[in-house]
Structures are given as C-alpha cells and as structure tokens.
Amino acid sequence: MQSRGVVAETTAAALIAAAKMQGAGMATIGLAGAGIGIGSVFAALIQGVARNPSLRGQLFAYAVLGFAFAEATGLFALMVAFLLLYAY
C-alpha cells in the first residue's frame, strides 16, 4: 500500500504534525497583510507625488521606509511559519 502525506507512528504524533501544519498555514496569513501594506504605501506615494511633485524625493524616501517595515512584518510571519514546521 502506498502512503501519502505525513506518516506518523502514533495518533499523538499525527495530531502534533497536523497542528504544526495548521499553525504554519495560519502564520502565513500575515503575508497577506504585508502585501496590503506595501500596496497602500505605494498608493500613498503616487497620490502624494500627484499632489505635490516637488516633494518627490522626500516622499520616495518615506515610501521606501514604509515598504521596509511592511516587508519586515511579512518576513516575521514567514519565519514563524518555518519555525512551527521545522523547529518544534
């Protein structure tokens, strides 16, 4: 018989493996938040440059900073997902 998926010796091990996968899946929801954050940062940049083109350089610097913060939260969510899957 061919086995597929997670192979566990006991029921407890199977429950723990399932909980790890569910937890990792829930942790990756934070990546959607990072995507929304990055989109809103650059939407605000475009709107700000359209309103006042002379502030383009300063607004771009703020946009890059906002992008970095939004991306960092996404990377933290991904790190938590990997920790749940492989460290515990």
Short mmCIF file of C-alpha atoms in Angstrom, two decimals:
data_model
loop_
_atom_site.label_atom_id
_atom_site.label_comp_id
_atom_site.label_asym_id
_atom_site.label_seq_id
_atom_site.Cartn_x
_atom_site.Cartn_y
_atom_site.Cartn_z
CA MET A 1 0.00 0.00 0.00
CA GLN A 2 1.31 3.42 -0.93
CA SER A 3 1.32 6.00 1.83
CA ARG A 4 0.89 9.70 1.17
CA GLY A 5 1.27 12.78 3.31
CA VAL A 6 2.56 12.80 6.84
CA VAL A 7 3.47 9.39 8.21
CA ALA A 8 3.23 9.19 12.00
CA GLU A 9 3.86 6.31 14.35
CA THR A 10 1.17 7.20 16.86
CA THR A 11 -2.03 9.17 16.99
CA ALA A 12 -0.40 11.81 19.17
CA ALA A 13 2.39 12.30 16.65
CA ALA A 14 -0.18 12.65 13.87
CA LEU A 15 -2.10 15.27 15.85
CA ILE A 16 1.08 17.23 16.51
CA ALA A 17 2.05 17.12 12.83
CA ALA A 18 -1.43 18.31 11.84
CA ALA A 19 -1.29 21.13 14.40
CA LYS A 20 2.11 22.21 13.03
CA MET A 21 0.76 22.42 9.52
CA GLN A 22 -2.35 24.31 10.57
CA GLY A 23 -0.31 26.73 12.66
CA ALA A 24 2.10 27.35 9.80
CA GLY A 25 -0.82 27.98 7.48
CA MET A 26 -2.35 30.47 9.89
CA ALA A 27 1.01 32.19 10.36
CA THR A 28 1.30 32.82 6.64
CA ILE A 29 -1.88 34.94 6.76
CA GLY A 30 0.48 37.70 7.87
CA LEU A 31 1.95 37.69 4.38
CA ALA A 32 -1.36 38.96 3.03
CA GLY A 33 -1.14 41.84 5.48
CA ALA A 34 2.33 42.67 4.22
CA GLY A 35 1.06 42.72 0.65
CA ILE A 36 -1.79 45.06 1.58
CA GLY A 37 0.64 47.28 3.49
CA ILE A 38 3.06 47.54 0.58
CA GLY A 39 0.22 48.36 -1.79
CA SER A 40 -1.10 51.12 0.45
CA VAL A 41 2.39 52.61 0.92
CA PHE A 42 2.99 52.95 -2.80
CA ALA A 43 -0.59 54.12 -3.45
CA ALA A 44 0.04 56.91 -0.95
CA LEU A 45 3.36 57.68 -2.70
CA ILE A 46 1.66 58.04 -6.08
CA GLN A 47 -1.08 60.19 -4.61
CA GLY A 48 1.41 62.40 -2.77
CA VAL A 49 3.59 62.92 -5.85
CA ALA A 50 0.49 63.71 -7.90
CA ARG A 51 -0.49 66.39 -5.37
CA ASN A 52 2.96 67.92 -4.96
CA PRO A 53 5.61 66.80 -7.48
CA SER A 54 8.33 68.93 -5.87
CA LEU A 55 8.40 66.61 -2.81
CA ARG A 56 9.09 63.52 -4.90
CA GLY A 57 12.48 62.69 -3.38
CA GLN A 58 11.37 63.11 0.23
CA LEU A 59 8.17 61.13 -0.33
CA PHE A 60 10.11 58.35 -2.03
CA ALA A 61 12.42 58.06 0.97
CA TYR A 62 9.41 57.73 3.27
CA ALA A 63 7.86 55.18 0.91
CA VAL A 64 10.99 53.03 0.96
CA LEU A 65 10.98 53.15 4.76
CA GLY A 66 7.30 52.15 4.84
CA PHE A 67 7.99 49.35 2.37
CA ALA A 68 10.78 48.05 4.58
CA PHE A 69 8.53 47.99 7.65
CA ALA A 70 5.71 46.25 5.78
CA GLU A 71 8.08 43.70 4.30
CA ALA A 72 9.65 43.05 7.70
CA THR A 73 6.28 42.07 9.16
CA GLY A 74 5.75 39.67 6.27
CA LEU A 75 9.17 38.13 6.81
CA PHE A 76 8.45 37.71 10.51
CA ALA A 77 5.23 35.87 9.65
CA LEU A 78 7.13 33.62 7.24
CA MET A 79 9.81 32.98 9.86
CA VAL A 80 7.17 31.95 12.41
CA ALA A 81 5.64 29.57 9.87
CA PHE A 82 9.00 27.92 9.22
CA LEU A 83 9.76 27.72 12.93
CA LEU A 84 6.44 25.97 13.54
CA LEU A 85 7.11 23.48 10.77
CA TYR A 86 10.78 22.66 11.30
CA ALA A 87 11.91 23.69 14.79
CA TYR A 88 9.25 22.16 17.02
#
